[in-house]
Amino acid sequence: MPHTYTLPFPPSVNAIWRAVAARVVLSAQARAWLKAAHNALPTGRIAPPLRGRLEVAITLHAPAAMGAKAWDIFNREKLLCDFLTKERVWLDDSQIDVGHVYRGAPDAGPGRVTIEIREIAH
């Protein structure tokens, strides 16, 4: 049975790091996304982290406001995977053996991403 999560549309990897006073830190945009993503997770009793090998499907629904602007689907998964590790959905993203990234239909609102995670036999 897959584990499915719907989170806010993640920022591009190009927008998540900033150099500040000779240090590299998360950008304000990345910090805001992490907070919104945390608030979008289910509350209450949370299942223990997944421990097996994983197959992950990520479907990105860009905000309609992005219009016809070109955007890269392969630079949005890093912050998302690091977030799922931090939130203990799985132990580490190194558990992922199979990954799929899809461009979904535009979202009428602020955009969203749907993540479907399955444990697979290895």
mmCIF file of N, CA, C and O in Angstrom, residues 15-119:
data_model
loop_
_atom_site.group_PDB
_atom_site.id
_atom_site.type_symbol
_atom_site.label_atom_id
_atom_site.label_comp_id
_atom_site.label_asym_id
_atom_site.label_seq_id
_atom_site.Cartn_x
_atom_site.Cartn_y
_atom_site.Cartn_z
ATOM 1 N N ALA A 15 17.039 27.963 -6.040
ATOM 2 C CA ALA A 15 16.550 29.011 -5.138
ATOM 3 C C ALA A 15 16.649 28.630 -3.665
ATOM 4 O O ALA A 15 16.188 29.380 -2.819
ATOM 5 N N ILE A 16 17.252 27.481 -3.337
ATOM 6 C CA ILE A 16 17.211 27.063 -1.933
ATOM 7 C C ILE A 16 18.461 27.412 -1.130
ATOM 8 O O ILE A 16 18.406 27.398 0.088
ATOM 9 N N TRP A 17 19.543 27.751 -1.774
ATOM 10 C CA TRP A 17 20.773 28.082 -1.040
ATOM 11 C C TRP A 17 21.195 29.504 -1.343
ATOM 12 O O TRP A 17 21.076 29.969 -2.463
ATOM 13 N N ARG A 18 21.721 30.170 -0.329
ATOM 14 C CA ARG A 18 22.234 31.529 -0.485
ATOM 15 C C ARG A 18 23.546 31.646 0.287
ATOM 16 O O ARG A 18 23.696 31.075 1.370
ATOM 17 N N ALA A 19 24.473 32.401 -0.264
ATOM 18 C CA ALA A 19 25.732 32.682 0.419
ATOM 19 C C ALA A 19 25.544 33.948 1.246
ATOM 20 O O ALA A 19 25.153 34.993 0.719
ATOM 21 N N VAL A 20 25.772 33.813 2.552
ATOM 22 C CA VAL A 20 25.621 34.940 3.472
ATOM 23 C C VAL A 20 26.823 34.953 4.405
ATOM 24 O O VAL A 20 27.059 33.978 5.125
ATOM 25 N N ALA A 21 27.583 36.022 4.380
ATOM 26 C CA ALA A 21 28.739 36.182 5.271
ATOM 27 C C ALA A 21 29.649 34.951 5.234
ATOM 28 O O ALA A 21 29.973 34.361 6.252
ATOM 29 N N ALA A 22 30.025 34.547 4.029
ATOM 30 C CA ALA A 22 30.943 33.429 3.808
ATOM 31 C C ALA A 22 30.378 32.077 4.257
ATOM 32 O O ALA A 22 31.120 31.123 4.450
ATOM 33 N N ARG A 23 29.069 32.007 4.443
ATOM 34 C CA ARG A 23 28.412 30.737 4.776
ATOM 35 C C ARG A 23 27.317 30.480 3.752
ATOM 36 O O ARG A 23 26.759 31.416 3.193
ATOM 37 N N VAL A 24 26.992 29.219 3.536
ATOM 38 C CA VAL A 24 25.887 28.861 2.663
ATOM 39 C C VAL A 24 24.724 28.443 3.556
ATOM 40 O O VAL A 24 24.876 27.564 4.410
ATOM 41 N N VAL A 25 23.588 29.122 3.392
ATOM 42 C CA VAL A 25 22.421 28.879 4.244
ATOM 43 C C VAL A 25 21.183 28.676 3.372
ATOM 44 O O VAL A 25 21.169 29.044 2.198
ATOM 45 N N LEU A 26 20.154 28.096 3.978
ATOM 46 C CA LEU A 26 18.876 27.977 3.281
ATOM 47 C C LEU A 26 18.290 29.361 3.047
ATOM 48 O O LEU A 26 18.326 30.218 3.933
ATOM 49 N N SER A 27 17.737 29.554 1.883
ATOM 50 C CA SER A 27 17.121 30.840 1.547
ATOM 51 C C SER A 27 15.823 31.023 2.328
ATOM 52 O O SER A 27 15.246 30.063 2.857
ATOM 53 N N ALA A 28 15.348 32.247 2.372
ATOM 54 C CA ALA A 28 14.061 32.534 3.014
ATOM 55 C C ALA A 28 12.949 31.757 2.317
ATOM 56 O O ALA A 28 12.037 31.239 2.966
ATOM 57 N N GLN A 29 13.017 31.644 1.003
ATOM 58 C CA GLN A 29 12.014 30.894 0.248
ATOM 59 C C GLN A 29 12.018 29.417 0.661
ATOM 60 O O GLN A 29 10.958 28.828 0.864
ATOM 61 N N ALA A 30 13.197 28.822 0.811
ATOM 62 C CA ALA A 30 13.295 27.416 1.221
ATOM 63 C C ALA A 30 12.786 27.231 2.649
ATOM 64 O O ALA A 30 12.056 26.272 2.939
ATOM 65 N N ARG A 31 13.138 28.156 3.543
ATOM 66 C CA ARG A 31 12.663 28.049 4.937
ATOM 67 C C ARG A 31 11.143 28.167 5.011
ATOM 68 O O ARG A 31 10.486 27.432 5.744
ATOM 69 N N ALA A 32 10.579 29.063 4.223
ATOM 70 C CA ALA A 32 9.117 29.216 4.197
ATOM 71 C C ALA A 32 8.461 27.952 3.648
ATOM 72 O O ALA A 32 7.430 27.499 4.165
ATOM 73 N N TRP A 33 9.059 27.358 2.608
ATOM 74 C CA TRP A 33 8.500 26.121 2.058
ATOM 75 C C TRP A 33 8.563 24.991 3.089
ATOM 76 O O TRP A 33 7.592 24.244 3.249
ATOM 77 N N LEU A 34 9.684 24.864 3.792
ATOM 78 C CA LEU A 34 9.816 23.806 4.799
ATOM 79 C C LEU A 34 8.739 23.932 5.874
ATOM 80 O O LEU A 34 8.147 22.933 6.294
ATOM 81 N N LYS A 35 8.460 25.147 6.297
ATOM 82 C CA LYS A 35 7.419 25.360 7.312
ATOM 83 C C LYS A 35 6.045 24.988 6.755
ATOM 84 O O LYS A 35 5.261 24.295 7.406
ATOM 85 N N ALA A 36 5.743 25.423 5.529
ATOM 86 C CA ALA A 36 4.447 25.110 4.912
ATOM 87 C C ALA A 36 4.315 23.608 4.670
ATOM 88 O O ALA A 36 3.237 23.029 4.885
ATOM 89 N N ALA A 37 5.389 22.963 4.255
ATOM 90 C CA ALA A 37 5.352 21.519 4.018
ATOM 91 C C ALA A 37 5.130 20.771 5.333
ATOM 92 O O ALA A 37 4.341 19.824 5.398
ATOM 93 N N HIS A 38 5.808 21.202 6.377
ATOM 94 C CA HIS A 38 5.612 20.573 7.693
ATOM 95 C C HIS A 38 4.151 20.690 8.115
ATOM 96 O O HIS A 38 3.553 19.724 8.601
ATOM 97 N N ASN A 39 3.560 21.867 7.921
ATOM 98 C CA ASN A 39 2.161 22.084 8.299
ATOM 99 C C ASN A 39 1.192 21.277 7.440
ATOM 100 O O ASN A 39 0.057 21.039 7.847
ATOM 101 N N ALA A 40 1.622 20.833 6.259
ATOM 102 C CA ALA A 40 0.762 20.051 5.367
ATOM 103 C C ALA A 40 0.781 18.562 5.691
ATOM 104 O O ALA A 40 -0.073 17.810 5.212
ATOM 105 N N LEU A 41 1.742 18.120 6.506
ATOM 106 C CA LEU A 41 1.808 16.704 6.867
ATOM 107 C C LEU A 41 0.671 16.345 7.809
ATOM 108 O O LEU A 41 0.168 17.198 8.543
ATOM 109 N N PRO A 42 0.277 15.076 7.807
ATOM 110 C CA PRO A 42 -0.773 14.659 8.746
ATOM 111 C C PRO A 42 -0.326 14.876 10.191
ATOM 112 O O PRO A 42 0.868 14.774 10.504
ATOM 113 N N THR A 43 -1.276 15.173 11.055
ATOM 114 C CA THR A 43 -0.973 15.344 12.471
ATOM 115 C C THR A 43 -1.513 14.148 13.241
ATOM 116 O O THR A 43 -2.252 13.330 12.708
ATOM 117 N N GLY A 44 -1.157 14.080 14.485
ATOM 118 C CA GLY A 44 -1.615 12.964 15.309
ATOM 119 C C GLY A 44 -0.608 11.834 15.283
ATOM 120 O O GLY A 44 0.591 12.056 15.149
ATOM 121 N N ARG A 45 -1.098 10.627 15.375
ATOM 122 C CA ARG A 45 -0.212 9.469 15.417
ATOM 123 C C ARG A 45 0.460 9.270 14.061
ATOM 124 O O ARG A 45 -0.199 9.070 13.044
ATOM 125 N N ILE A 46 1.760 9.338 14.043
ATOM 126 C CA ILE A 46 2.542 9.227 12.817
ATOM 127 C C ILE A 46 3.178 7.842 12.777
ATOM 128 O O ILE A 46 3.722 7.365 13.776
ATOM 129 N N ALA A 47 3.131 7.229 11.616
ATOM 130 C CA ALA A 47 3.743 5.907 11.438
ATOM 131 C C ALA A 47 5.256 6.008 11.614
ATOM 132 O O ALA A 47 5.851 7.055 11.348
ATOM 133 N N PRO A 48 5.894 4.910 12.040
ATOM 134 C CA PRO A 48 7.356 4.933 12.119
ATOM 135 C C PRO A 48 7.952 5.097 10.719
ATOM 136 O O PRO A 48 7.283 4.811 9.722
ATOM 137 N N PRO A 49 9.197 5.543 10.636
ATOM 138 C CA PRO A 49 9.800 5.759 9.316
ATOM 139 C C PRO A 49 9.886 4.451 8.520
ATOM 140 O O PRO A 49 10.086 3.377 9.083
ATOM 141 N N LEU A 50 9.741 4.597 7.212
ATOM 142 C CA LEU A 50 9.900 3.450 6.318
ATOM 143 C C LEU A 50 11.353 3.007 6.373
ATOM 144 O O LEU A 50 12.269 3.824 6.367
ATOM 145 N N ARG A 51 11.587 1.707 6.408
ATOM 146 C CA ARG A 51 12.942 1.182 6.594
ATOM 147 C C ARG A 51 13.465 0.396 5.399
ATOM 148 O O ARG A 51 14.650 0.133 5.315
ATOM 149 N N GLY A 52 12.591 0.018 4.482
ATOM 150 C CA GLY A 52 13.003 -0.822 3.366
ATOM 151 C C GLY A 52 13.483 -0.020 2.173
ATOM 152 O O GLY A 52 13.693 1.192 2.240
ATOM 153 N N ARG A 53 13.636 -0.735 1.058
ATOM 154 C CA ARG A 53 13.985 -0.101 -0.210
ATOM 155 C C ARG A 53 12.713 0.532 -0.756
ATOM 156 O O ARG A 53 11.612 0.016 -0.556
ATOM 157 N N LEU A 54 12.848 1.661 -1.452
ATOM 158 C CA LEU A 54 11.676 2.459 -1.810
ATOM 159 C C LEU A 54 11.598 2.764 -3.302
ATOM 160 O O LEU A 54 12.622 2.912 -3.981
ATOM 161 N N GLU A 55 10.359 2.892 -3.756
ATOM 162 C CA GLU A 55 10.044 3.454 -5.064
ATOM 163 C C GLU A 55 9.232 4.717 -4.792
ATOM 164 O O GLU A 55 8.265 4.684 -4.028
ATOM 165 N N VAL A 56 9.636 5.817 -5.400
ATOM 166 C CA VAL A 56 9.007 7.113 -5.134
ATOM 167 C C VAL A 56 8.542 7.730 -6.447
ATOM 168 O O VAL A 56 9.307 7.793 -7.415
ATOM 169 N N ALA A 57 7.287 8.165 -6.461
ATOM 170 C CA ALA A 57 6.737 8.890 -7.611
ATOM 171 C C ALA A 57 6.379 10.300 -7.151
ATOM 172 O O ALA A 57 5.636 10.477 -6.185
ATOM 173 N N ILE A 58 6.937 11.282 -7.826
ATOM 174 C CA ILE A 58 6.714 12.691 -7.512
ATOM 175 C C ILE A 58 5.973 13.312 -8.692
ATOM 176 O O ILE A 58 6.450 13.237 -9.825
ATOM 177 N N THR A 59 4.796 13.897 -8.416
ATOM 178 C CA THR A 59 4.054 14.592 -9.464
ATOM 179 C C THR A 59 3.954 16.060 -9.081
ATOM 180 O O THR A 59 3.416 16.408 -8.033
ATOM 181 N N LEU A 60 4.536 16.898 -9.923
ATOM 182 C CA LEU A 60 4.601 18.334 -9.683
ATOM 183 C C LEU A 60 3.484 19.055 -10.437
ATOM 184 O O LEU A 60 3.355 18.897 -11.657
ATOM 185 N N HIS A 61 2.688 19.806 -9.708
ATOM 186 C CA HIS A 61 1.615 20.620 -10.286
ATOM 187 C C HIS A 61 1.984 22.076 -10.045
ATOM 188 O O HIS A 61 1.776 22.599 -8.944
ATOM 189 N N ALA A 62 2.556 22.706 -11.054
ATOM 190 C CA ALA A 62 3.005 24.098 -10.916
ATOM 191 C C ALA A 62 1.809 25.023 -10.720
ATOM 192 O O ALA A 62 0.705 24.735 -11.177
ATOM 193 N N PRO A 63 2.024 26.143 -10.040
ATOM 194 C CA PRO A 63 0.952 27.127 -9.911
ATOM 195 C C PRO A 63 0.544 27.631 -11.299
ATOM 196 O O PRO A 63 1.404 27.858 -12.155
ATOM 197 N N ALA A 64 -0.742 27.805 -11.513
ATOM 198 C CA ALA A 64 -1.225 28.312 -12.799
ATOM 199 C C ALA A 64 -0.601 29.672 -13.106
ATOM 200 O O ALA A 64 -0.404 30.017 -14.269
ATOM 201 N N ALA A 65 -0.252 30.422 -12.067
ATOM 202 C CA ALA A 65 0.353 31.747 -12.256
ATOM 203 C C ALA A 65 1.686 31.673 -12.995
ATOM 204 O O ALA A 65 2.139 32.669 -13.552
ATOM 205 N N MET A 66 2.309 30.488 -13.009
ATOM 206 C CA MET A 66 3.563 30.344 -13.755
ATOM 207 C C MET A 66 3.299 30.360 -15.256
ATOM 208 O O MET A 66 4.222 30.541 -16.050
ATOM 209 N N GLY A 67 2.026 30.180 -15.633
ATOM 210 C CA GLY A 67 1.636 30.247 -17.042
ATOM 211 C C GLY A 67 2.442 29.302 -17.905
ATOM 212 O O GLY A 67 2.709 28.169 -17.535
ATOM 213 N N ALA A 68 2.853 29.798 -19.044
ATOM 214 C CA ALA A 68 3.607 28.987 -19.996
ATOM 215 C C ALA A 68 5.109 29.064 -19.750
ATOM 216 O O ALA A 68 5.897 28.559 -20.534
ATOM 217 N N LYS A 69 5.509 29.681 -18.655
ATOM 218 C CA LYS A 69 6.927 29.805 -18.335
ATOM 219 C C LYS A 69 7.563 28.418 -18.228
ATOM 220 O O LYS A 69 7.002 27.511 -17.613
ATOM 221 N N ALA A 70 8.716 28.252 -18.816
ATOM 222 C CA ALA A 70 9.424 26.969 -18.753
ATOM 223 C C ALA A 70 9.954 26.746 -17.338
ATOM 224 O O ALA A 70 10.436 27.676 -16.694
ATOM 225 N N TRP A 71 9.842 25.507 -16.864
ATOM 226 C CA TRP A 71 10.407 25.164 -15.560
ATOM 227 C C TRP A 71 10.882 23.716 -15.608
ATOM 228 O O TRP A 71 10.334 22.887 -16.313
ATOM 229 N N ASP A 72 11.915 23.441 -14.878
ATOM 230 C CA ASP A 72 12.604 22.158 -14.896
ATOM 231 C C ASP A 72 12.042 21.245 -13.814
ATOM 232 O O ASP A 72 12.058 21.598 -12.636
ATOM 233 N N ILE A 73 11.567 20.063 -14.190
ATOM 234 C CA ILE A 73 11.010 19.142 -13.184
ATOM 235 C C ILE A 73 12.107 18.406 -12.417
ATOM 236 O O ILE A 73 11.846 17.849 -11.363
ATOM 237 N N PHE A 74 13.331 18.389 -12.932
ATOM 238 C CA PHE A 74 14.380 17.616 -12.277
ATOM 239 C C PHE A 74 15.236 18.423 -11.308
ATOM 240 O O PHE A 74 16.304 17.974 -10.928
ATOM 241 N N ASN A 75 14.808 19.585 -10.882
ATOM 242 C CA ASN A 75 15.588 20.307 -9.882
ATOM 243 C C ASN A 75 14.736 20.696 -8.676
ATOM 244 O O ASN A 75 15.049 21.621 -7.955
ATOM 245 N N ARG A 76 13.678 19.955 -8.436
ATOM 246 C CA ARG A 76 12.790 20.260 -7.313
ATOM 247 C C ARG A 76 12.739 19.147 -6.284
ATOM 248 O O ARG A 76 12.146 19.309 -5.231
ATOM 249 N N GLU A 77 13.371 18.024 -6.561
ATOM 250 C CA GLU A 77 13.246 16.889 -5.644
ATOM 251 C C GLU A 77 14.232 16.923 -4.476
ATOM 252 O O GLU A 77 13.978 16.289 -3.457
ATOM 253 N N LYS A 78 15.320 17.648 -4.559
ATOM 254 C CA LYS A 78 16.334 17.612 -3.493
ATOM 255 C C LYS A 78 15.784 18.125 -2.161
ATOM 256 O O LYS A 78 15.885 17.439 -1.142
ATOM 257 N N LEU A 79 15.220 19.315 -2.149
ATOM 258 C CA LEU A 79 14.661 19.865 -0.911
ATOM 259 C C LEU A 79 13.531 18.966 -0.406
ATOM 260 O O LEU A 79 13.415 18.709 0.788
ATOM 261 N N LEU A 80 12.732 18.451 -1.331
ATOM 262 C CA LEU A 80 11.623 17.574 -0.986
ATOM 263 C C LEU A 80 12.122 16.297 -0.304
ATOM 264 O O LEU A 80 11.625 15.906 0.755
ATOM 265 N N CYS A 81 13.128 15.649 -0.875
ATOM 266 C CA CYS A 81 13.655 14.405 -0.283
ATOM 267 C C CYS A 81 14.335 14.676 1.059
ATOM 268 O O CYS A 81 14.166 13.900 2.008
ATOM 269 N N ASP A 82 15.090 15.755 1.151
ATOM 270 C CA ASP A 82 15.719 16.093 2.436
ATOM 271 C C ASP A 82 14.660 16.367 3.504
ATOM 272 O O ASP A 82 14.805 15.975 4.661
ATOM 273 N N PHE A 83 13.564 17.017 3.118
ATOM 274 C CA PHE A 83 12.462 17.283 4.038
ATOM 275 C C PHE A 83 11.852 15.976 4.546
ATOM 276 O O PHE A 83 11.610 15.819 5.741
ATOM 277 N N LEU A 84 11.596 15.025 3.653
ATOM 278 C CA LEU A 84 10.989 13.753 4.052
ATOM 279 C C LEU A 84 11.916 12.952 4.969
ATOM 280 O O LEU A 84 11.442 12.222 5.843
ATOM 281 N N THR A 85 13.220 13.120 4.809
ATOM 282 C CA THR A 85 14.174 12.492 5.728
ATOM 283 C C THR A 85 14.089 13.168 7.095
ATOM 284 O O THR A 85 13.969 12.503 8.122
ATOM 285 N N LYS A 86 14.112 14.499 7.108
ATOM 286 C CA LYS A 86 14.057 15.246 8.368
ATOM 287 C C LYS A 86 12.768 14.959 9.135
ATOM 288 O O LYS A 86 12.766 14.860 10.362
ATOM 289 N N GLU A 87 11.673 14.793 8.407
ATOM 290 C CA GLU A 87 10.373 14.532 9.032
ATOM 291 C C GLU A 87 10.175 13.050 9.369
ATOM 292 O O GLU A 87 9.126 12.653 9.838
ATOM 293 N N ARG A 88 11.181 12.243 9.112
ATOM 294 C CA ARG A 88 11.184 10.806 9.460
ATOM 295 C C ARG A 88 10.105 10.007 8.723
ATOM 296 O O ARG A 88 9.565 9.035 9.237
ATOM 297 N N VAL A 89 9.803 10.403 7.490
ATOM 298 C CA VAL A 89 8.923 9.593 6.652
ATOM 299 C C VAL A 89 9.684 8.328 6.263
ATOM 300 O O VAL A 89 9.125 7.242 6.213
ATOM 301 N N TRP A 90 10.979 8.484 6.002
ATOM 302 C CA TRP A 90 11.892 7.367 5.782
ATOM 303 C C TRP A 90 13.155 7.668 6.554
ATOM 304 O O TRP A 90 13.318 8.758 7.116
ATOM 305 N N LEU A 91 14.060 6.725 6.621
ATOM 306 C CA LEU A 91 15.301 6.954 7.369
ATOM 307 C C LEU A 91 16.251 7.865 6.605
ATOM 308 O O LEU A 91 16.878 8.743 7.183
ATOM 309 N N ASP A 92 16.354 7.636 5.295
ATOM 310 C CA ASP A 92 17.267 8.432 4.477
ATOM 311 C C ASP A 92 16.873 8.268 3.015
ATOM 312 O O ASP A 92 16.404 7.195 2.614
ATOM 313 N N ASP A 93 17.097 9.298 2.211
ATOM 314 C CA ASP A 93 16.717 9.182 0.805
ATOM 315 C C ASP A 93 17.614 8.215 0.032
ATOM 316 O O ASP A 93 17.325 7.868 -1.108
ATOM 317 N N SER A 94 18.668 7.708 0.654
ATOM 318 C CA SER A 94 19.482 6.660 0.014
ATOM 319 C C SER A 94 18.718 5.345 -0.091
ATOM 320 O O SER A 94 19.159 4.427 -0.780
ATOM 321 N N GLN A 95 17.570 5.239 0.556
ATOM 322 C CA GLN A 95 16.717 4.054 0.454
ATOM 323 C C GLN A 95 15.995 3.986 -0.884
ATOM 324 O O GLN A 95 15.451 2.940 -1.248
ATOM 325 N N ILE A 96 15.964 5.074 -1.627
ATOM 326 C CA ILE A 96 15.228 5.122 -2.890
ATOM 327 C C ILE A 96 16.011 4.379 -3.965
ATOM 328 O O ILE A 96 17.140 4.745 -4.291
ATOM 329 N N ASP A 97 15.397 3.327 -4.504
ATOM 330 C CA ASP A 97 15.988 2.573 -5.607
ATOM 331 C C ASP A 97 15.381 2.964 -6.948
ATOM 332 O O ASP A 97 16.020 2.836 -7.987
ATOM 333 N N VAL A 98 14.121 3.402 -6.935
ATOM 334 C CA VAL A 98 13.421 3.771 -8.156
ATOM 335 C C VAL A 98 12.734 5.106 -7.912
ATOM 336 O O VAL A 98 12.037 5.271 -6.911
ATOM 337 N N GLY A 99 12.959 6.050 -8.813
ATOM 338 C CA GLY A 99 12.318 7.354 -8.683
ATOM 339 C C GLY A 99 11.706 7.797 -9.995
ATOM 340 O O GLY A 99 12.299 7.590 -11.062
ATOM 341 N N HIS A 100 10.529 8.347 -9.918
ATOM 342 C CA HIS A 100 9.819 8.881 -11.083
ATOM 343 C C HIS A 100 9.443 10.323 -10.765
ATOM 344 O O HIS A 100 8.969 10.613 -9.671
ATOM 345 N N VAL A 101 9.645 11.209 -11.728
ATOM 346 C CA VAL A 101 9.237 12.603 -11.566
ATOM 347 C C VAL A 101 8.346 12.947 -12.753
ATOM 348 O O VAL A 101 8.740 12.760 -13.904
ATOM 349 N N TYR A 102 7.129 13.403 -12.452
ATOM 350 C CA TYR A 102 6.138 13.700 -13.480
ATOM 351 C C TYR A 102 5.726 15.166 -13.428
ATOM 352 O O TYR A 102 5.652 15.749 -12.354
ATOM 353 N N ARG A 103 5.423 15.708 -14.600
ATOM 354 C CA ARG A 103 4.846 17.043 -14.696
ATOM 355 C C ARG A 103 3.332 16.856 -14.714
ATOM 356 O O ARG A 103 2.789 16.271 -15.650
ATOM 357 N N GLY A 104 2.652 17.317 -13.687
ATOM 358 C CA GLY A 104 1.199 17.209 -13.617
ATOM 359 C C GLY A 104 0.529 18.426 -14.216
ATOM 360 O O GLY A 104 1.189 19.381 -14.644
ATOM 361 N N ALA A 105 -0.778 18.393 -14.236
ATOM 362 C CA ALA A 105 -1.557 19.536 -14.721
ATOM 363 C C ALA A 105 -1.320 20.733 -13.805
ATOM 364 O O ALA A 105 -1.108 20.564 -12.600
ATOM 365 N N PRO A 106 -1.346 21.947 -14.349
ATOM 366 C CA PRO A 106 -1.191 23.128 -13.497
ATOM 367 C C PRO A 106 -2.251 23.153 -12.402
ATOM 368 O O PRO A 106 -3.355 22.659 -12.568
ATOM 369 N N ASP A 107 -1.877 23.729 -11.277
ATOM 370 C CA ASP A 107 -2.769 23.846 -10.125
ATOM 371 C C ASP A 107 -3.399 25.233 -10.146
ATOM 372 O O ASP A 107 -2.699 26.224 -10.360
ATOM 373 N N ALA A 108 -4.701 25.309 -9.922
ATOM 374 C CA ALA A 108 -5.388 26.601 -9.922
ATOM 375 C C ALA A 108 -4.922 27.487 -8.771
ATOM 376 O O ALA A 108 -5.023 28.705 -8.836
ATOM 377 N N GLY A 109 -4.400 26.883 -7.707
ATOM 378 C CA GLY A 109 -3.937 27.629 -6.547
ATOM 379 C C GLY A 109 -2.440 27.856 -6.589
ATOM 380 O O GLY A 109 -1.857 28.112 -7.644
ATOM 381 N N PRO A 110 -1.797 27.703 -5.434
ATOM 382 C CA PRO A 110 -0.372 28.015 -5.327
ATOM 383 C C PRO A 110 0.559 26.901 -5.815
ATOM 384 O O PRO A 110 1.766 27.016 -5.699
ATOM 385 N N GLY A 111 0.001 25.833 -6.336
ATOM 386 C CA GLY A 111 0.815 24.708 -6.787
ATOM 387 C C GLY A 111 0.931 23.664 -5.689
ATOM 388 O O GLY A 111 0.723 23.955 -4.503
ATOM 389 N N ARG A 112 1.237 22.449 -6.095
ATOM 390 C CA ARG A 112 1.364 21.357 -5.129
ATOM 391 C C ARG A 112 2.230 20.268 -5.722
ATOM 392 O O ARG A 112 2.473 20.230 -6.930
ATOM 393 N N VAL A 113 2.669 19.400 -4.864
ATOM 394 C CA VAL A 113 3.394 18.204 -5.284
ATOM 395 C C VAL A 113 2.772 17.018 -4.552
ATOM 396 O O VAL A 113 2.450 17.113 -3.367
ATOM 397 N N THR A 114 2.573 15.938 -5.282
ATOM 398 C CA THR A 114 2.074 14.709 -4.680
ATOM 399 C C THR A 114 3.203 13.693 -4.710
ATOM 400 O O THR A 114 3.846 13.503 -5.740
ATOM 401 N N ILE A 115 3.465 13.082 -3.559
ATOM 402 C CA ILE A 115 4.525 12.087 -3.429
ATOM 403 C C ILE A 115 3.875 10.770 -3.060
ATOM 404 O O ILE A 115 3.102 10.701 -2.109
ATOM 405 N N GLU A 116 4.167 9.744 -3.825
ATOM 406 C CA GLU A 116 3.669 8.409 -3.547
ATOM 407 C C GLU A 116 4.881 7.523 -3.288
ATOM 408 O O GLU A 116 5.789 7.450 -4.127
ATOM 409 N N ILE A 117 4.913 6.870 -2.129
ATOM 410 C CA ILE A 117 6.074 6.078 -1.707
ATOM 411 C C ILE A 117 5.621 4.646 -1.492
ATOM 412 O O ILE A 117 4.655 4.396 -0.765
ATOM 413 N N ARG A 118 6.353 3.721 -2.090
ATOM 414 C CA ARG A 118 6.063 2.293 -1.912
ATOM 415 C C ARG A 118 7.345 1.598 -1.467
ATOM 416 O O ARG A 118 8.417 1.862 -1.989
ATOM 417 N N GLU A 119 7.189 0.697 -0.513
ATOM 418 C CA GLU A 119 8.299 -0.186 -0.184
ATOM 419 C C GLU A 119 8.330 -1.281 -1.239
ATOM 420 O O GLU A 119 7.280 -1.785 -1.635
#
